[in-house]
Coordinates of N, CA, C and O in Angstrom, one line a residue:
M1 N 0.7 -1.1 0.1 CA 0.2 0.2 0.0 C 0.8 1.3 0.0 O 1.7 1.2 0.6
N2 N 0.9 2.0 -1.1 CA 1.4 3.5 -1.1 C 1.1 4.6 0.0 O -0.3 4.5 0.3
T3 N 1.9 5.1 0.7 CA 1.8 5.8 1.9 C 1.6 7.3 1.4 O 2.6 7.8 0.6
P4 N 0.4 8.1 1.5 CA 0.5 9.7 0.8 C 1.5 10.3 1.6 O 1.9 10.3 2.7
E5 N 2.1 11.4 0.8 CA 3.2 12.1 1.2 C 3.0 13.0 2.3 O 3.5 13.3 3.2
E6 N 1.5 13.3 2.5 CA 1.0 14.4 3.5 C 1.0 13.9 4.8 O 1.0 14.8 5.7
I7 N 1.2 12.5 5.1 CA 1.1 12.1 6.2 C 2.4 11.6 6.9 O 2.6 11.2 7.8
K8 N 3.5 11.7 5.9 CA 5.0 11.5 6.2 C 5.6 12.6 7.1 O 6.2 13.3 6.5
H9 N 5.2 12.5 8.3 CA 5.7 13.6 9.2 C 5.9 13.0 10.8 O 5.4 11.8 11.0
W10 N 6.6 13.8 11.6 CA 6.6 13.6 12.8 C 5.5 13.2 13.6 O 4.5 14.0 13.3
N11 N 5.3 12.0 14.5 CA 4.0 11.8 15.3 C 4.4 11.8 16.7 O 5.2 10.9 17.1
W12 N 4.1 12.8 17.3 CA 4.5 12.8 19.0 C 3.9 11.9 19.9 O 4.2 11.3 20.7
G13 N 2.5 11.3 19.3 CA 2.0 10.1 20.0 C 2.8 9.0 19.9 O 2.7 8.2 20.9
A14 N 3.3 8.6 18.8 CA 3.9 7.4 18.5 C 5.4 7.6 19.2 O 6.0 6.5 19.7
F15 N 6.1 8.7 19.5 CA 7.2 9.1 19.9 C 6.7 8.8 21.5 O 7.7 7.9 22.1
M16 N 6.0 9.5 22.2 CA 5.9 9.5 23.6 C 4.9 8.4 24.2 O 5.2 7.8 25.4
F17 N 3.9 7.7 23.4 CA 3.3 6.7 23.8 C 3.5 5.4 23.1 O 2.6 4.4 23.0
N18 N 4.5 5.4 22.4 CA 5.1 4.4 21.7 C 4.3 3.0 21.7 O 3.5 2.8 20.7
W19 N 4.5 2.2 22.7 CA 3.8 0.9 22.6 C 2.4 1.1 22.7 O 1.8 0.1 22.2
I20 N 1.6 2.0 23.6 CA 0.3 2.1 23.7 C -0.3 2.7 22.4 O -1.3 1.8 21.9
W21 N 0.7 3.5 21.8 CA 0.1 4.3 20.6 C 0.0 2.9 19.5 O -1.0 2.7 18.6
G22 N 1.0 2.1 19.5 CA 1.2 0.9 18.6 C -0.1 0.1 18.9 O -0.6 -0.4 17.5
I23 N -0.2 -0.3 19.8 CA -1.5 -1.4 20.1 C -2.6 -0.8 19.5 O -3.5 -1.0 18.8
G24 N -3.0 0.7 19.9 CA -4.2 1.4 19.3 C -4.2 1.6 18.0 O -5.4 1.9 17.6
N25 N -3.3 1.4 17.2 CA -3.2 2.0 15.8 C -2.9 0.3 15.0 O -2.4 0.5 13.9
K26 N -3.1 -0.5 15.8 CA -2.8 -2.0 15.0 C -1.4 -2.1 14.5 O -1.0 -2.9 13.6
S27 N -0.3 -1.4 15.1 CA 1.2 -1.3 14.4 C 2.0 -1.8 15.8 O 2.0 -1.4 16.6
Y28 N 2.3 -3.2 15.5 CA 3.2 -3.8 16.7 C 4.7 -3.3 16.8 O 5.3 -3.9 17.6
L29 N 5.4 -2.8 15.9 CA 6.6 -2.4 15.9 C 7.1 -1.7 17.0 O 7.9 -1.7 17.8
P30 N 6.0 -0.7 17.6 CA 6.4 -0.1 18.5 C 6.5 -0.8 19.9 O 7.2 -0.3 21.2
L31 N 6.1 -2.1 19.9 CA 6.2 -2.8 21.1 C 7.7 -3.1 21.4 O 8.1 -3.6 22.7
L32 N 8.7 -3.1 20.2 CA 10.2 -3.0 20.7 C 10.5 -2.2 21.7 O 11.9 -2.1 22.0
C33 N 9.6 -1.1 21.7 CA 10.4 -0.1 22.7 C 10.2 -0.6 24.3 O 10.9 0.1 25.4
L34 N 9.7 -1.9 24.5 CA 9.7 -2.5 25.9 C 11.1 -3.1 26.0 O 11.6 -3.4 27.0
I35 N 12.1 -3.1 25.2 CA 13.3 -3.8 25.1 C 14.1 -2.6 26.0 O 14.4 -1.5 25.1
P36 N 14.7 -2.7 27.3 CA 15.6 -1.6 27.7 C 16.8 -1.4 26.8 O 17.4 -2.3 26.1
V37 N 17.3 -0.3 26.7 CA 18.5 0.5 26.0 C 18.1 0.6 24.6 O 18.2 1.5 24.0
F38 N 17.6 -0.4 23.9 CA 17.2 -0.3 22.4 C 16.0 0.6 22.5 O 16.0 1.4 21.5
N39 N 15.2 0.6 23.5 CA 14.3 1.7 23.5 C 14.6 3.1 23.3 O 13.9 4.1 22.7
L40 N 16.1 3.3 23.6 CA 16.5 4.9 23.7 C 16.7 5.2 22.0 O 16.6 6.3 22.0
V41 N 16.6 4.4 21.3 CA 16.8 4.6 20.1 C 15.6 4.5 18.9 O 15.0 5.3 18.6
W42 N 14.9 3.3 19.4 CA 13.5 3.0 18.8 C 12.4 4.0 18.9 O 11.7 4.1 18.0
V43 N 12.6 4.8 20.3 CA 11.3 5.9 20.3 C 11.6 6.6 19.1 O 10.5 7.3 18.4
F44 N 12.8 6.9 18.6 CA 12.8 8.1 17.5 C 12.2 7.4 16.2 O 11.9 8.2 15.6
F45 N 12.6 6.0 16.0 CA 11.9 5.6 14.8 C 10.5 5.7 14.9 O 9.7 5.9 13.8
C46 N 9.9 5.2 16.0 CA 8.5 5.2 16.3 C 7.9 6.6 15.8 O 6.8 6.7 15.3
G47 N 8.6 7.7 16.5 CA 8.0 9.1 16.0 C 8.2 9.3 14.6 O 7.2 10.2 14.0
A48 N 9.1 9.0 13.5 CA 9.5 9.3 12.5 C 8.6 8.5 11.7 O 8.0 8.9 10.7
K49 N 8.4 7.4 11.9 CA 7.5 6.6 10.7 C 6.3 6.1 11.4 O 5.6 5.5 10.8
G50 N 5.8 6.5 12.7 CA 4.5 6.0 13.1 C 3.6 6.4 12.1 O 2.6 5.5 12.1
N51 N 3.3 7.3 11.6 CA 2.2 7.8 10.7 C 1.9 6.7 9.5 O 1.2 6.3 9.3
E52 N 3.3 6.4 9.2 CA 3.3 5.5 8.0 C 2.7 4.1 8.5 O 2.0 3.5 7.7
W53 N 3.2 3.5 9.6 CA 3.1 2.3 10.0 C 1.5 2.3 10.3 O 1.0 1.4 9.9
A54 N 1.1 3.4 11.0 CA -0.4 3.4 11.2 C -1.1 3.4 9.9 O -2.3 2.7 9.7
W55 N -1.0 4.2 8.7 CA -1.7 4.3 7.7 C -1.7 2.8 7.2 O -2.4 2.5 6.5
E56 N -0.6 2.0 7.0 CA -0.6 0.6 6.6 C -1.5 -0.1 7.0 O -2.1 -1.3 6.5
K57 N -1.4 -0.3 8.5 CA -2.4 -0.9 9.2 C -3.9 -0.6 9.5 O -4.4 -1.6 9.7
G58 N -4.0 0.6 9.1 CA -5.3 0.9 9.8 C -6.2 0.8 8.5 O -5.7 0.6 7.2
D59 N -7.4 1.1 8.3 CA -8.5 0.9 7.3 C -9.2 2.4 7.2 O -10.4 2.3 7.6
Y60 N -8.5 3.3 6.9 CA -8.9 4.6 6.9 C -9.5 4.8 5.5 O -9.0 4.6 4.7
K61 N -10.5 5.6 5.4 CA -11.2 5.9 4.1 C -10.6 6.9 3.4 O -10.6 7.0 2.1
D62 N -9.9 8.0 4.0 CA -9.2 9.1 3.4 C -8.2 9.6 4.4 O -8.1 9.2 5.4
V63 N -7.3 10.3 3.9 CA -6.3 11.0 4.8 C -6.7 11.7 5.8 O -6.4 12.0 6.9
E64 N -8.0 12.8 5.4 CA -8.5 13.4 6.6 C -8.8 13.0 7.7 O -8.6 13.2 8.6
T65 N -9.4 11.7 7.7 CA -10.0 10.9 8.6 C -8.6 10.6 9.4 O -8.6 10.5 10.7
F66 N -7.8 10.1 8.8 CA -6.4 9.6 9.4 C -5.9 10.6 10.1 O -5.6 10.6 11.5
M67 N -5.9 11.8 9.5 CA -5.2 13.0 10.4 C -5.8 13.5 11.4 O -5.1 13.8 12.4
A68 N -7.2 13.1 11.2 CA -8.1 13.6 12.5 C -7.8 12.7 13.7 O -7.6 13.1 14.8
V69 N -7.7 11.6 13.5 CA -7.2 10.6 14.6 C -5.8 10.6 15.0 O -5.7 10.8 16.4
Q70 N -5.0 10.9 14.1 CA -3.5 11.1 14.6 C -3.4 12.5 15.2 O -2.2 12.6 15.9
K71 N -4.1 13.6 14.9 CA -4.4 14.8 15.6 C -4.2 14.7 16.9 O -3.6 15.2 18.1
T72 N -5.0 13.7 17.4 CA -5.4 13.7 18.7 C -4.3 13.0 19.7 O -3.7 13.2 20.8
W73 N -3.5 12.0 18.9 CA -2.5 11.3 19.4 C -1.4 12.3 19.4 O -0.5 12.4 20.5
N74 N -1.1 13.2 18.2 CA -0.1 14.1 18.5 C -0.3 15.2 19.3 O 0.7 15.5 20.1
R75 N -1.3 15.6 19.6 CA -1.5 16.6 20.8 C -1.5 16.1 22.0 O -0.6 16.7 22.9
A76 N -1.7 14.6 22.5 CA -1.4 14.2 23.7 C 0.1 14.1 23.9 O 0.5 14.2 25.0
G77 N 0.7 13.6 22.7 CA 2.2 13.2 22.9 C 2.7 14.4 23.2 O 4.0 14.6 24.0
L78 N 2.4 15.6 22.4 CA 3.2 16.8 22.7 C 3.2 17.3 24.1 O 4.2 17.9 24.7
V79 N 2.0 17.3 24.7 CA 1.7 17.6 25.8 C 2.3 17.0 27.0 O 3.2 17.4 27.8
Q80 N 2.6 15.5 26.9 CA 3.2 14.6 27.6 C 4.7 15.0 27.7 O 5.6 14.9 28.5
F81 N 5.3 15.4 26.3 CA 6.6 15.7 26.1 C 7.1 17.0 26.8 O 8.3 17.1 27.6
I82 N 5.9 17.7 26.7 CA 6.2 19.0 27.6 C 6.4 19.1 28.9 O 7.2 19.4 29.9
I83 N 5.5 18.0 29.4 CA 5.4 17.8 30.8 C 6.7 17.1 31.4 O 7.4 17.3 32.3
F84 N 7.3 16.0 30.7 CA 8.5 15.2 30.8 C 9.4 16.4 30.8 O 10.2 16.2 32.0
C85 N 9.7 17.2 29.9 CA 10.9 17.9 30.1 C 10.8 19.0 31.0 O 11.8 19.2 31.9
S86 N 9.5 19.7 31.5 CA 9.3 20.5 32.6 C 9.7 19.5 34.0 O 10.3 20.3 34.9
V87 N 9.3 18.2 34.3 CA 9.6 17.6 35.4 C 11.2 17.4 35.4 O 11.8 17.7 36.6
I88 N 11.9 17.2 34.2 CA 13.3 16.8 34.1 C 14.0 18.2 34.6 O 15.0 18.4 35.6
A89 N 13.5 19.4 34.1 CA 14.4 20.6 34.5 C 13.9 21.0 35.8 O 14.8 21.6 36.5
I90 N 12.7 20.5 36.4 CA 12.6 20.8 38.0 C 13.8 20.1 38.9 O 13.9 20.4 39.5
Y91 N 13.9 18.9 38.5 CA 14.5 17.8 39.1 C 16.0 18.4 39.2 O 16.8 18.5 40.1
I92 N 16.6 18.8 37.9 CA 17.8 19.5 37.6 C 18.1 20.6 38.4 O 19.2 20.7 39.1
I93 N 17.2 21.6 38.5 CA 17.1 22.7 39.6 C 17.1 22.5 40.7 O 17.8 23.2 41.7
F94 N 16.2 21.5 41.2 CA 16.3 21.0 42.6 C 17.5 20.4 43.2 O 18.3 20.8 44.1
F95 N 18.1 19.6 42.3 CA 19.6 18.9 42.6 C 20.6 19.9 42.7 O 21.9 20.1 43.5
V96 N 20.6 21.1 41.6 CA 21.7 21.9 41.9 C 21.5 22.9 42.9 O 22.7 23.2 43.7
V97 N 20.3 23.2 43.4 CA 20.2 24.2 44.5 C 20.3 23.4 45.7 O 21.4 23.8 46.6
I98 N 20.1 22.0 46.0 CA 20.6 21.2 46.9 C 22.0 21.1 47.2 O 22.8 21.0 47.9
G99 N 22.6 20.7 46.0 CA 24.2 20.5 45.8 C 24.9 21.8 46.2 O 25.8 21.6 46.9
A100 N 24.2 22.8 45.6 CA 24.9 24.2 46.2 C 24.7 24.5 47.5 O 25.8 25.1 48.2
A101 N 23.7 24.2 48.3 CA 23.6 24.5 49.5 C 24.6 23.7 50.6 O 25.1 23.9 51.4
I102 N 24.5 22.3 50.0 CA 25.4 21.1 50.7 C 26.9 21.9 50.8 O 27.5 21.9 51.4
F103 N 27.4 22.2 49.1 CA 28.6 22.6 48.9 C 28.9 23.8 49.8 O 30.1 24.0 50.2
G104 N 28.1 24.7 50.0 CA 28.2 26.0 50.6 C 28.3 25.7 52.3 O 29.2 26.1 52.9
A105 N 27.7 25.0 52.7 CA 27.7 24.5 54.1 C 29.0 23.9 54.4 O 29.8 23.8 55.2
V106 N 29.3 22.9 53.5 CA 30.8 22.2 53.6 C 31.8 23.1 53.3 O 32.9 23.1 54.5
R107 N 31.7 24.2 52.5 CA 32.9 25.1 52.6 C 33.0 26.0 53.7 O 33.8 26.5 54.4
S108 N 32.0 26.3 54.2 CA 31.6 27.1 55.5 C 32.2 26.5 56.8 O 32.8 27.1 57.6
G109 N 32.1 25.2 56.8 CA 32.8 24.7 57.8 C 33.9 24.4 57.8 O 34.8 24.3 58.9
Y110 N 34.7 24.4 56.7 CA 36.2 24.5 56.5 C 36.8 25.8 56.8 O 38.0 25.5 57.2
S111 N 36.2 26.5 56.7 CA 36.6 28.0 57.1 C 36.5 28.4 58.3 O 37.4 29.5 58.8
N112 N 35.9 27.9 59.2 CA 35.7 28.2 60.5 C 36.9 27.5 61.2 O 37.6 26.7 61.6

């Protein structure tokens, strides 16, 4: 089956929800994301090729219907990505602040 050019783009849903997205779209290659370490690379393949896999496995009547379904996955995946990045940033800031406080306390202990 030929994949239309207009659907060949990044899919945030396939990237962030990889194996869940795969089951929902009858595309089982994203299940490879369950393999530790390998998943660090495979999630990027899922994001890049997800629309093509879903198109090939789905029974969509037209591109507009397909895009409407994937728009929901894309929106949810992008929101999840933003939340993930925000949480990571908060953790980094937290540990930098705690580390600076501990380092400052240790340094002031040496100067007395």
